[in-house]
Amino acid sequence: MLSEAKDASELMVDLAYAALYFDDEGMADAVLGLEEDMSALVHEMRSLAMLAVRHPREVDGMSSVLQVVSSIEQIANAAVDISKIVLHHLGIPRALIVDLAQAAEVSHRLVVAEGSHLANRPLRDMELPVAVGMRVVAIQRGRHWLTDVGGDSIVEPGDVLFMRGDPAGIVRLRELAAMERWNPPEPDEAQAPSDLDRAVDTLVEMKNLSEAAIGLAYSALVLHDLSLAREVRSMQERLDGMKVSMQTWVLRAAAEADTAGTDPAGLRGLLHVAEAAEDIGDQARNITSLVLEDEDIHPVLALALGDTDDVVVQVPVAPGSQADDSTLGSLGLAVDPGYHVLAIRRAASYIYNPPRTVRLWVGDELLASGPEEGRDRLAAICGYSMDIDEETGHVELTPVA
């Protein structure tokens, strides 16, 4: 149930932001539907946690489970707050929609029509990640949700597919599903940045940063990685500062709109999104507090949230290395050395769960998880040799060239 709740909360966040992007009340309603399932899961998990404690010495460990459950619930609540911006028509500036369209990955919702190329076929046969650069993360079938989607899953007419991937693939994807054509938003003509532009840019970075923080927080907890937990804490502190700056720019933009005779009420949605993004960052910090404060962590968390045999490494890209000026797909890190890139730190921003098409440059830092025996190979691909102190576990990277 803990694993299911984690997956559902992440899906809710994806759908909530996608509802903003497409101004799609159907996606926003889907978030509210998932909230009902989440509430039932959370209630049952709390009941089971209390029943599972049979001795006072088990209390501290089980409290860590309840803390993570509470954080997952709050992440889901933040997604609901974002979706209500669409349902209550609070208003989102067009500039935000355009900026969201530039994201490395976006979510999309498809209703499969009878007779379309997607109907009555297993996902494996469609090869959607190759054909359109998007993958199915969940299927809604009537009132039921299928989140454990694999290649053998058969798509039925009337299914609602929730996809994630390259925004360039949306047009072709809708053609395959026999849906009406969709044209991506285009930016306005170039002009000097306004306070509203600064607010929107900051908000998009807050969105990306908060999603990165959550992904890294789960890894820090599962691997009990103190350096990763400190990274999440730093990200949460940045989110707090960015929210203050964003609010200031929104207020200035509202004053400008009022002076120009424009209704500033359409800016309310920006403040709601900022609040939700900060809440998500706060919950990431709350999860990692178990590691930062060296709390007793129940083993069920590692079983539910990840593979404890993996390690997380942070490796920068060196000049002249194999990784320099290469895409993630061409490097094939998932095969050799068997690592999944959680995030790329580029300057002061993060690309969380980057797609295969992302090109790496000198100075990028990979945060990746994989088998301990593959650390040396990953470091070599990035242009370093890795020396590990057996006593302290301290890792030192030495440039090869």
mmCIF file of C-alpha atoms in Angstrom:
data_model
loop_
_atom_site.group_PDB
_atom_site.id
_atom_site.type_symbol
_atom_site.label_atom_id
_atom_site.label_comp_id
_atom_site.label_asym_id
_atom_site.label_seq_id
_atom_site.Cartn_x
_atom_site.Cartn_y
_atom_site.Cartn_z
ATOM 1 C CA MET A 1 0.000 0.000 0.000
ATOM 2 C CA LEU A 2 2.880 2.366 0.741
ATOM 3 C CA SER A 3 4.362 1.740 -2.689
ATOM 4 C CA GLU A 4 0.950 2.255 -4.315
ATOM 5 C CA ALA A 5 0.402 5.516 -2.414
ATOM 6 C CA LYS A 6 3.822 6.837 -3.444
ATOM 7 C CA ASP A 7 3.133 6.077 -7.119
ATOM 8 C CA ALA A 8 -0.345 7.608 -6.899
ATOM 9 C CA SER A 9 0.929 10.826 -5.309
ATOM 10 C CA GLU A 10 3.556 11.262 -8.043
ATOM 11 C CA LEU A 11 0.917 10.596 -10.723
ATOM 12 C CA MET A 12 -1.367 13.193 -9.097
ATOM 13 C CA VAL A 13 1.364 15.844 -9.256
ATOM 14 C CA ASP A 14 2.043 15.049 -12.932
ATOM 15 C CA LEU A 15 -1.646 15.231 -13.802
ATOM 16 C CA ALA A 16 -2.196 18.451 -11.866
ATOM 17 C CA TYR A 17 0.552 20.271 -13.756
ATOM 18 C CA ALA A 18 -0.687 18.771 -17.029
ATOM 19 C CA ALA A 19 -4.197 20.057 -16.256
ATOM 20 C CA LEU A 20 -2.703 23.559 -16.049
ATOM 21 C CA TYR A 21 -0.764 23.082 -19.266
ATOM 22 C CA PHE A 22 -3.791 21.948 -21.292
ATOM 23 C CA ASP A 23 -6.442 23.790 -19.235
ATOM 24 C CA ASP A 24 -8.048 20.346 -19.037
ATOM 25 C CA GLU A 25 -10.794 19.863 -16.458
ATOM 26 C CA GLY A 26 -10.786 16.119 -17.197
ATOM 27 C CA MET A 27 -7.233 15.804 -15.866
ATOM 28 C CA ALA A 28 -8.092 17.975 -12.876
ATOM 29 C CA ASP A 29 -11.103 15.746 -12.103
ATOM 30 C CA ALA A 30 -8.826 12.689 -12.366
ATOM 31 C CA VAL A 31 -6.652 14.168 -9.604
ATOM 32 C CA LEU A 32 -9.712 14.502 -7.354
ATOM 33 C CA GLY A 33 -10.653 10.902 -8.136
ATOM 34 C CA LEU A 34 -7.198 9.736 -7.118
ATOM 35 C CA GLU A 35 -7.517 11.762 -3.910
ATOM 36 C CA GLU A 36 -10.421 9.547 -2.819
ATOM 37 C CA ASP A 37 -8.315 6.422 -3.346
ATOM 38 C CA MET A 38 -5.394 8.074 -1.540
ATOM 39 C CA SER A 39 -7.540 8.921 1.498
ATOM 40 C CA ALA A 40 -8.649 5.294 1.792
ATOM 41 C CA LEU A 41 -5.053 4.055 1.474
ATOM 42 C CA VAL A 42 -3.747 6.483 4.085
ATOM 43 C CA HIS A 43 -6.510 5.578 6.549
ATOM 44 C CA GLU A 44 -5.827 1.846 6.186
ATOM 45 C CA MET A 45 -2.049 2.256 6.433
ATOM 46 C CA ARG A 46 -2.374 4.224 9.668
ATOM 47 C CA SER A 47 -4.668 1.574 11.108
ATOM 48 C CA LEU A 48 -2.267 -1.227 10.147
ATOM 49 C CA ALA A 49 0.709 0.683 11.577
ATOM 50 C CA MET A 50 -0.974 0.889 14.973
ATOM 51 C CA LEU A 51 -1.935 -2.784 14.893
ATOM 52 C CA ALA A 52 1.630 -3.771 13.915
ATOM 53 C CA VAL A 53 3.255 -2.293 17.034
ATOM 54 C CA ARG A 54 3.404 -5.061 19.616
ATOM 55 C CA HIS A 55 6.202 -3.756 21.841
ATOM 56 C CA PRO A 56 7.311 -0.261 22.975
ATOM 57 C CA ARG A 57 10.693 -0.705 21.256
ATOM 58 C CA GLU A 58 8.878 -0.879 17.883
ATOM 59 C CA VAL A 59 7.275 2.538 18.301
ATOM 60 C CA ASP A 60 10.167 4.639 16.946
ATOM 61 C CA GLY A 61 10.533 2.543 13.807
ATOM 62 C CA MET A 62 6.811 2.592 13.064
ATOM 63 C CA SER A 63 6.664 6.363 13.619
ATOM 64 C CA SER A 64 9.028 6.722 10.643
ATOM 65 C CA VAL A 65 6.464 4.873 8.504
ATOM 66 C CA LEU A 66 3.695 7.198 9.688
ATOM 67 C CA GLN A 67 5.870 10.227 8.944
ATOM 68 C CA VAL A 68 6.411 9.103 5.339
ATOM 69 C CA VAL A 69 2.701 8.277 4.964
ATOM 70 C CA SER A 70 1.850 11.782 6.153
ATOM 71 C CA SER A 71 4.291 13.344 3.666
ATOM 72 C CA ILE A 72 2.863 11.324 0.780
ATOM 73 C CA GLU A 73 -0.623 12.477 1.783
ATOM 74 C CA GLN A 74 0.502 16.124 1.841
ATOM 75 C CA ILE A 75 2.091 15.777 -1.608
ATOM 76 C CA ALA A 76 -1.252 14.475 -2.880
ATOM 77 C CA ASN A 77 -3.027 17.418 -1.228
ATOM 78 C CA ALA A 78 -0.673 19.844 -2.992
ATOM 79 C CA ALA A 79 -1.606 18.215 -6.320
ATOM 80 C CA VAL A 80 -5.290 18.721 -5.503
ATOM 81 C CA ASP A 81 -4.639 22.401 -4.781
ATOM 82 C CA ILE A 82 -3.016 22.786 -8.222
ATOM 83 C CA SER A 83 -5.889 21.016 -9.986
ATOM 84 C CA LYS A 84 -8.431 23.318 -8.318
ATOM 85 C CA ILE A 85 -6.832 26.254 -10.135
ATOM 86 C CA VAL A 86 -8.313 24.763 -13.315
ATOM 87 C CA LEU A 87 -11.615 23.641 -11.790
ATOM 88 C CA HIS A 88 -12.251 26.998 -10.101
ATOM 89 C CA HIS A 89 -10.982 29.020 -13.073
ATOM 90 C CA LEU A 90 -8.554 31.032 -10.966
ATOM 91 C CA GLY A 91 -6.589 31.980 -14.036
ATOM 92 C CA ILE A 92 -3.079 31.248 -15.266
ATOM 93 C CA PRO A 93 -1.128 33.692 -17.465
ATOM 94 C CA ARG A 94 -0.449 32.443 -20.985
ATOM 95 C CA ALA A 95 3.279 32.963 -20.360
ATOM 96 C CA LEU A 96 3.220 30.111 -17.834
ATOM 97 C CA ILE A 97 1.580 27.758 -20.339
ATOM 98 C CA VAL A 98 4.266 28.581 -22.907
ATOM 99 C CA ASP A 99 7.051 28.007 -20.379
ATOM 100 C CA LEU A 100 5.588 24.660 -19.302
ATOM 101 C CA ALA A 101 5.595 23.631 -22.970
ATOM 102 C CA GLN A 102 9.382 23.976 -22.979
ATOM 103 C CA ALA A 103 9.806 21.314 -20.269
ATOM 104 C CA ALA A 104 11.905 18.255 -21.067
ATOM 105 C CA GLU A 105 8.901 16.075 -20.158
ATOM 106 C CA VAL A 106 5.168 16.756 -19.930
ATOM 107 C CA SER A 107 2.133 14.676 -19.063
ATOM 108 C CA HIS A 108 -0.825 14.136 -21.361
ATOM 109 C CA ARG A 109 -4.263 12.490 -21.180
ATOM 110 C CA LEU A 110 -5.720 10.409 -24.011
ATOM 111 C CA VAL A 111 -9.125 8.807 -24.409
ATOM 112 C CA VAL A 112 -8.763 5.747 -26.666
ATOM 113 C CA ALA A 113 -11.439 5.677 -29.354
ATOM 114 C CA GLU A 114 -12.937 2.522 -30.867
ATOM 115 C CA GLY A 115 -11.115 1.755 -34.098
ATOM 116 C CA SER A 116 -8.027 3.805 -33.295
ATOM 117 C CA HIS A 117 -4.491 2.415 -33.722
ATOM 118 C CA LEU A 118 -4.203 2.061 -29.941
ATOM 119 C CA ALA A 119 -7.374 0.071 -29.255
ATOM 120 C CA ASN A 120 -7.275 -3.653 -28.415
ATOM 121 C CA ARG A 121 -3.487 -3.914 -28.560
ATOM 122 C CA PRO A 122 -0.827 -4.597 -25.912
ATOM 123 C CA LEU A 123 1.426 -1.655 -25.077
ATOM 124 C CA ARG A 124 4.506 -3.622 -26.118
ATOM 125 C CA ASP A 125 3.305 -3.805 -29.734
ATOM 126 C CA MET A 126 2.792 -0.037 -29.969
ATOM 127 C CA GLU A 127 6.369 0.886 -28.963
ATOM 128 C CA LEU A 128 5.120 4.345 -27.960
ATOM 129 C CA PRO A 129 8.408 5.433 -26.302
ATOM 130 C CA VAL A 130 10.127 4.883 -29.663
ATOM 131 C CA ALA A 131 7.307 6.049 -31.951
ATOM 132 C CA VAL A 132 6.326 9.247 -30.112
ATOM 133 C CA GLY A 133 8.755 9.588 -27.209
ATOM 134 C CA MET A 134 6.039 9.142 -24.560
ATOM 135 C CA ARG A 135 5.294 6.281 -22.164
ATOM 136 C CA VAL A 136 2.097 5.185 -20.398
ATOM 137 C CA VAL A 137 2.322 5.757 -16.625
ATOM 138 C CA ALA A 138 -1.283 4.854 -15.733
ATOM 139 C CA ILE A 139 -4.578 3.714 -17.243
ATOM 140 C CA GLN A 140 -8.022 4.710 -15.977
ATOM 141 C CA ARG A 141 -10.652 2.115 -16.836
ATOM 142 C CA GLY A 142 -14.031 3.207 -15.596
ATOM 143 C CA ARG A 143 -13.599 3.819 -11.866
ATOM 144 C CA HIS A 144 -10.485 1.639 -11.643
ATOM 145 C CA TRP A 145 -6.876 2.808 -11.919
ATOM 146 C CA LEU A 146 -4.065 0.669 -13.292
ATOM 147 C CA THR A 147 -0.737 2.104 -12.142
ATOM 148 C CA ASP A 148 1.365 -1.040 -12.523
ATOM 149 C CA VAL A 149 1.399 -0.811 -16.328
ATOM 150 C CA GLY A 150 3.616 -3.178 -18.313
ATOM 151 C CA GLY A 151 4.162 -4.255 -21.899
ATOM 152 C CA ASP A 152 1.507 -6.991 -21.636
ATOM 153 C CA SER A 153 -1.220 -4.488 -20.642
ATOM 154 C CA ILE A 154 -4.002 -4.480 -23.265
ATOM 155 C CA VAL A 155 -5.464 -1.067 -24.143
ATOM 156 C CA GLU A 156 -9.248 -1.189 -24.477
ATOM 157 C CA PRO A 157 -11.582 1.287 -26.212
ATOM 158 C CA GLY A 158 -12.683 3.917 -23.705
ATOM 159 C CA ASP A 159 -9.517 3.601 -21.630
ATOM 160 C CA VAL A 160 -7.990 6.869 -20.495
ATOM 161 C CA LEU A 161 -4.214 6.750 -20.909
ATOM 162 C CA PHE A 162 -2.008 9.042 -18.862
ATOM 163 C CA MET A 163 1.266 9.566 -20.687
ATOM 164 C CA ARG A 164 4.569 11.225 -19.865
ATOM 165 C CA GLY A 165 7.424 12.150 -22.173
ATOM 166 C CA ASP A 166 8.665 14.501 -24.876
ATOM 167 C CA PRO A 167 6.067 17.236 -25.617
ATOM 168 C CA ALA A 168 6.995 17.034 -29.311
ATOM 169 C CA GLY A 169 5.274 13.634 -29.448
ATOM 170 C CA ILE A 170 1.821 14.854 -28.397
ATOM 171 C CA VAL A 171 0.619 15.719 -31.918
ATOM 172 C CA ARG A 172 1.471 12.267 -33.318
ATOM 173 C CA LEU A 173 0.123 10.571 -30.186
ATOM 174 C CA ARG A 174 -3.290 12.211 -30.619
ATOM 175 C CA GLU A 175 -3.358 11.120 -34.252
ATOM 176 C CA LEU A 176 -2.841 7.494 -33.189
ATOM 177 C CA ALA A 177 -5.673 7.806 -30.671
ATOM 178 C CA ALA A 178 -8.020 9.364 -33.292
ATOM 179 C CA MET A 179 -8.383 12.570 -31.263
ATOM 180 C CA GLU A 180 -8.723 16.113 -32.546
ATOM 181 C CA ARG A 181 -5.530 17.895 -33.528
ATOM 182 C CA TRP A 182 -3.720 19.892 -30.862
ATOM 183 C CA ASN A 183 -1.421 22.837 -31.515
ATOM 184 C CA PRO A 184 1.217 23.643 -28.876
ATOM 185 C CA PRO A 185 1.253 27.209 -27.504
ATOM 186 C CA GLU A 186 3.660 29.607 -29.177
ATOM 187 C CA PRO A 187 5.584 32.351 -27.317
ATOM 188 C CA ASP A 188 4.725 35.984 -27.939
ATOM 189 C CA GLU A 189 7.094 38.198 -29.866
ATOM 190 C CA ALA A 190 10.342 38.897 -28.023
ATOM 191 C CA GLN A 191 10.149 41.814 -25.617
ATOM 192 C CA ALA A 192 11.882 43.064 -22.503
ATOM 193 C CA PRO A 193 11.250 40.784 -19.484
ATOM 194 C CA SER A 194 8.523 42.074 -17.194
ATOM 195 C CA ASP A 195 7.850 41.336 -13.542
ATOM 196 C CA LEU A 196 5.278 38.787 -14.702
ATOM 197 C CA ASP A 197 7.892 37.070 -16.901
ATOM 198 C CA ARG A 198 10.263 36.848 -13.934
ATOM 199 C CA ALA A 199 7.499 35.432 -11.739
ATOM 200 C CA VAL A 200 6.628 32.786 -14.349
ATOM 201 C CA ASP A 201 10.267 31.776 -14.891
ATOM 202 C CA THR A 202 10.752 31.418 -11.133
ATOM 203 C CA LEU A 203 7.576 29.393 -10.796
ATOM 204 C CA VAL A 204 8.607 26.925 -13.516
ATOM 205 C CA GLU A 205 11.951 26.462 -11.766
ATOM 206 C CA MET A 206 10.109 25.911 -8.460
ATOM 207 C CA LYS A 207 8.025 23.199 -10.122
ATOM 208 C CA ASN A 208 11.107 21.405 -11.467
ATOM 209 C CA LEU A 209 13.030 21.807 -8.221
ATOM 210 C CA SER A 210 10.197 20.483 -6.052
ATOM 211 C CA GLU A 211 9.787 17.389 -8.253
ATOM 212 C CA ALA A 212 13.532 16.772 -8.135
ATOM 213 C CA ALA A 213 13.520 17.124 -4.356
ATOM 214 C CA ILE A 214 10.864 14.446 -3.933
ATOM 215 C CA GLY A 215 12.666 11.940 -6.159
ATOM 216 C CA LEU A 216 15.958 12.487 -4.355
ATOM 217 C CA ALA A 217 14.272 12.367 -0.941
ATOM 218 C CA TYR A 218 12.988 8.849 -1.546
ATOM 219 C CA SER A 219 16.463 7.774 -2.663
ATOM 220 C CA ALA A 220 18.088 9.387 0.383
ATOM 221 C CA LEU A 221 15.665 7.533 2.662
ATOM 222 C CA VAL A 222 16.013 4.127 1.005
ATOM 223 C CA LEU A 223 19.814 4.348 0.818
ATOM 224 C CA HIS A 224 20.195 6.209 4.100
ATOM 225 C CA ASP A 225 22.450 8.642 2.216
ATOM 226 C CA LEU A 226 23.341 11.673 4.329
ATOM 227 C CA SER A 227 24.858 13.716 1.492
ATOM 228 C CA LEU A 228 21.733 13.228 -0.621
ATOM 229 C CA ALA A 229 19.544 14.233 2.325
ATOM 230 C CA ARG A 230 21.583 17.428 2.717
ATOM 231 C CA GLU A 231 21.095 18.099 -1.004
ATOM 232 C CA VAL A 232 17.310 17.881 -0.531
ATOM 233 C CA ARG A 233 17.502 20.229 2.467
ATOM 234 C CA SER A 234 19.400 22.751 0.354
ATOM 235 C CA MET A 235 16.792 22.473 -2.411
ATOM 236 C CA GLN A 236 13.984 23.075 0.072
ATOM 237 C CA GLU A 237 15.715 26.198 1.380
ATOM 238 C CA ARG A 238 16.069 27.471 -2.193
ATOM 239 C CA LEU A 239 12.366 26.873 -2.772
ATOM 240 C CA ASP A 240 11.511 29.024 0.245
ATOM 241 C CA GLY A 241 13.590 31.904 -1.100
ATOM 242 C CA MET A 242 12.202 31.527 -4.622
ATOM 243 C CA LYS A 243 8.631 31.658 -3.339
ATOM 244 C CA VAL A 244 9.272 35.015 -1.638
ATOM 245 C CA SER A 245 10.802 36.452 -4.830
ATOM 246 C CA MET A 246 7.949 35.092 -6.941
ATOM 247 C CA GLN A 247 5.308 36.637 -4.681
ATOM 248 C CA THR A 248 7.018 40.020 -4.924
ATOM 249 C CA TRP A 249 7.044 39.919 -8.720
ATOM 250 C CA VAL A 250 3.385 38.828 -8.855
ATOM 251 C CA LEU A 251 2.362 41.765 -6.651
ATOM 252 C CA ARG A 252 4.298 44.170 -8.872
ATOM 253 C CA ALA A 253 2.705 42.639 -11.972
ATOM 254 C CA ALA A 254 -0.735 43.008 -10.363
ATOM 255 C CA ALA A 255 -0.065 46.680 -9.702
ATOM 256 C CA GLU A 256 0.982 47.168 -13.330
ATOM 257 C CA ALA A 257 -2.137 45.360 -14.556
ATOM 258 C CA ASP A 258 -4.376 47.498 -12.340
ATOM 259 C CA THR A 259 -2.745 50.686 -13.616
ATOM 260 C CA ALA A 260 -3.269 49.529 -17.193
ATOM 261 C CA GLY A 261 -6.936 48.812 -16.509
ATOM 262 C CA THR A 262 -6.501 45.019 -16.665
ATOM 263 C CA ASP A 263 -8.075 42.733 -14.073
ATOM 264 C CA PRO A 264 -5.186 41.374 -11.931
ATOM 265 C CA ALA A 265 -7.384 38.500 -10.641
ATOM 266 C CA GLY A 266 -5.962 36.278 -13.375
ATOM 267 C CA LEU A 267 -2.671 36.180 -11.475
ATOM 268 C CA ARG A 268 -4.134 34.370 -8.459
ATOM 269 C CA GLY A 269 -3.287 30.995 -9.923
ATOM 270 C CA LEU A 270 0.436 31.788 -9.831
ATOM 271 C CA LEU A 271 0.337 32.246 -6.062
ATOM 272 C CA HIS A 272 -1.528 28.948 -5.618
ATOM 273 C CA VAL A 273 0.992 27.032 -7.733
ATOM 274 C CA ALA A 274 3.908 28.563 -5.814
ATOM 275 C CA GLU A 275 2.328 27.542 -2.518
ATOM 276 C CA ALA A 276 1.840 23.976 -3.748
ATOM 277 C CA ALA A 277 5.400 23.699 -5.102
ATOM 278 C CA GLU A 278 6.792 24.881 -1.781
ATOM 279 C CA ASP A 279 4.576 22.382 0.084
ATOM 280 C CA ILE A 280 5.977 19.544 -2.043
ATOM 281 C CA GLY A 281 9.519 20.712 -1.254
ATOM 282 C CA ASP A 282 8.644 20.847 2.451
ATOM 283 C CA GLN A 283 7.477 17.230 2.359
ATOM 284 C CA ALA A 284 10.702 16.173 0.644
ATOM 285 C CA ARG A 285 12.582 17.852 3.495
ATOM 286 C CA ASN A 286 10.292 16.117 5.996
ATOM 287 C CA ILE A 287 11.088 12.698 4.512
ATOM 288 C CA THR A 288 14.849 13.299 4.621
ATOM 289 C CA SER A 289 14.692 14.532 8.227
ATOM 290 C CA LEU A 290 14.609 10.844 9.184
ATOM 291 C CA VAL A 291 18.102 10.538 7.701
ATOM 292 C CA LEU A 292 19.424 13.941 8.795
ATOM 293 C CA GLU A 293 18.394 13.332 12.401
ATOM 294 C CA ASP A 294 19.467 9.668 12.335
ATOM 295 C CA GLU A 295 16.013 8.397 13.281
ATOM 296 C CA ASP A 296 15.148 4.721 13.560
ATOM 297 C CA ILE A 297 13.871 3.845 10.068
ATOM 298 C CA HIS A 298 11.562 0.855 9.697
ATOM 299 C CA PRO A 299 12.778 -1.697 7.091
ATOM 300 C CA VAL A 300 9.349 -1.690 5.389
ATOM 301 C CA LEU A 301 10.231 1.728 3.936
ATOM 302 C CA ALA A 302 13.177 0.331 1.994
ATOM 303 C CA LEU A 303 11.058 -2.599 0.789
ATOM 304 C CA ALA A 304 8.265 -0.329 -0.402
ATOM 305 C CA LEU A 305 10.203 2.602 -1.831
ATOM 306 C CA GLY A 306 13.239 1.137 -3.539
ATOM 307 C CA ASP A 307 15.997 -1.401 -3.979
ATOM 308 C CA THR A 308 18.425 -1.314 -1.052
ATOM 309 C CA ASP A 309 21.140 -3.011 -3.120
ATOM 310 C CA ASP A 310 21.600 0.199 -5.128
ATOM 311 C CA VAL A 311 23.800 3.168 -4.280
ATOM 312 C CA VAL A 312 23.413 6.811 -5.309
ATOM 313 C CA VAL A 313 26.422 8.616 -6.776
ATOM 314 C CA GLN A 314 27.040 12.204 -7.787
ATOM 315 C CA VAL A 315 29.460 12.518 -10.718
ATOM 316 C CA PRO A 316 30.220 15.657 -12.788
ATOM 317 C CA VAL A 317 30.909 15.509 -16.521
ATOM 318 C CA ALA A 318 34.583 16.193 -17.342
ATOM 319 C CA PRO A 319 35.878 17.812 -20.560
ATOM 320 C CA GLY A 320 36.693 15.284 -23.276
ATOM 321 C CA SER A 321 34.902 12.433 -21.506
ATOM 322 C CA GLN A 322 32.580 9.972 -23.202
ATOM 323 C CA ALA A 323 29.615 11.702 -21.571
ATOM 324 C CA ASP A 324 30.576 15.181 -22.820
ATOM 325 C CA ASP A 325 28.274 16.254 -25.706
ATOM 326 C CA SER A 326 26.440 12.899 -25.633
ATOM 327 C CA THR A 327 22.765 12.157 -25.039
ATOM 328 C CA LEU A 328 21.727 9.899 -22.183
ATOM 329 C CA GLY A 329 20.232 7.480 -24.705
ATOM 330 C CA SER A 330 23.473 7.108 -26.638
ATOM 331 C CA LEU A 331 25.433 6.379 -23.437
ATOM 332 C CA GLY A 332 23.150 3.471 -22.489
ATOM 333 C CA LEU A 333 23.817 3.877 -18.757
ATOM 334 C CA ALA A 334 20.835 1.683 -17.880
ATOM 335 C CA VAL A 335 22.597 -1.281 -19.515
ATOM 336 C CA ASP A 336 26.242 -0.524 -18.711
ATOM 337 C CA PRO A 337 26.892 0.173 -15.821
ATOM 338 C CA GLY A 338 23.215 -0.344 -14.912
ATOM 339 C CA TYR A 339 22.489 3.127 -13.531
ATOM 340 C CA HIS A 340 19.282 5.175 -13.608
ATOM 341 C CA VAL A 341 19.826 8.947 -13.717
ATOM 342 C CA LEU A 342 17.604 10.499 -11.052
ATOM 343 C CA ALA A 343 18.499 14.092 -11.909
ATOM 344 C CA ILE A 344 20.996 16.292 -13.694
ATOM 345 C CA ARG A 345 22.221 19.373 -11.862
ATOM 346 C CA ARG A 346 22.962 22.042 -14.463
ATOM 347 C CA ALA A 347 24.231 25.342 -13.028
ATOM 348 C CA ALA A 348 21.666 26.251 -10.333
ATOM 349 C CA SER A 349 18.771 24.146 -11.697
ATOM 350 C CA TYR A 350 17.826 20.478 -11.912
ATOM 351 C CA ILE A 351 16.436 18.255 -14.649
ATOM 352 C CA TYR A 352 14.606 15.509 -12.773
ATOM 353 C CA ASN A 353 14.161 12.054 -14.339
ATOM 354 C CA PRO A 354 15.710 13.315 -17.593
ATOM 355 C CA PRO A 355 14.634 11.726 -20.910
ATOM 356 C CA ARG A 356 17.015 9.879 -23.236
ATOM 357 C CA THR A 357 17.205 12.924 -25.522
ATOM 358 C CA VAL A 358 18.906 15.188 -22.949
ATOM 359 C CA ARG A 359 22.449 16.091 -24.044
ATOM 360 C CA LEU A 360 25.134 16.309 -21.380
ATOM 361 C CA TRP A 361 27.696 19.090 -21.196
ATOM 362 C CA VAL A 362 30.852 19.798 -19.205
ATOM 363 C CA GLY A 363 29.912 20.874 -15.681
ATOM 364 C CA ASP A 364 26.650 18.889 -15.563
ATOM 365 C CA GLU A 365 26.432 16.677 -12.484
ATOM 366 C CA LEU A 366 24.667 13.319 -12.650
ATOM 367 C CA LEU A 367 22.789 12.041 -9.614
ATOM 368 C CA ALA A 368 22.263 8.370 -10.429
ATOM 369 C CA SER A 369 21.389 5.146 -8.631
ATOM 370 C CA GLY A 370 22.624 1.681 -9.495
ATOM 371 C CA PRO A 371 24.706 -1.292 -8.353
ATOM 372 C CA GLU A 372 27.724 -0.562 -6.164
ATOM 373 C CA GLU A 373 30.015 -2.525 -8.486
ATOM 374 C CA GLY A 374 29.145 -0.169 -11.355
ATOM 375 C CA ARG A 375 30.375 3.045 -9.691
ATOM 376 C CA ASP A 376 33.852 2.900 -11.220
ATOM 377 C CA ARG A 377 32.437 2.376 -14.708
ATOM 378 C CA LEU A 378 30.012 5.333 -14.386
ATOM 379 C CA ALA A 379 32.839 7.553 -13.144
ATOM 380 C CA ALA A 380 35.004 6.493 -16.119
ATOM 381 C CA ILE A 381 32.249 7.374 -18.596
ATOM 382 C CA CYS A 382 32.117 10.847 -17.031
ATOM 383 C CA GLY A 383 35.934 11.185 -17.201
ATOM 384 C CA TYR A 384 37.032 10.289 -13.655
ATOM 385 C CA SER A 385 38.667 7.533 -11.708
ATOM 386 C CA MET A 386 37.039 6.796 -8.359
ATOM 387 C CA ASP A 387 38.903 6.146 -5.111
ATOM 388 C CA ILE A 388 36.846 5.012 -2.102
ATOM 389 C CA ASP A 389 38.117 5.079 1.478
ATOM 390 C CA GLU A 390 37.102 1.664 2.844
ATOM 391 C CA GLU A 391 36.941 2.924 6.445
ATOM 392 C CA THR A 392 34.992 6.164 6.007
ATOM 393 C CA GLY A 393 33.235 5.468 2.690
ATOM 394 C CA HIS A 394 34.476 8.856 1.395
ATOM 395 C CA VAL A 395 34.596 9.018 -2.416
ATOM 396 C CA GLU A 396 37.277 10.980 -4.245
ATOM 397 C CA LEU A 397 37.077 11.639 -7.991
ATOM 398 C CA THR A 398 40.265 12.206 -9.991
ATOM 399 C CA PRO A 399 40.069 13.470 -13.601
ATOM 400 C CA VAL A 400 41.424 10.872 -16.015
ATOM 401 C CA ALA A 401 42.659 13.434 -18.563
#
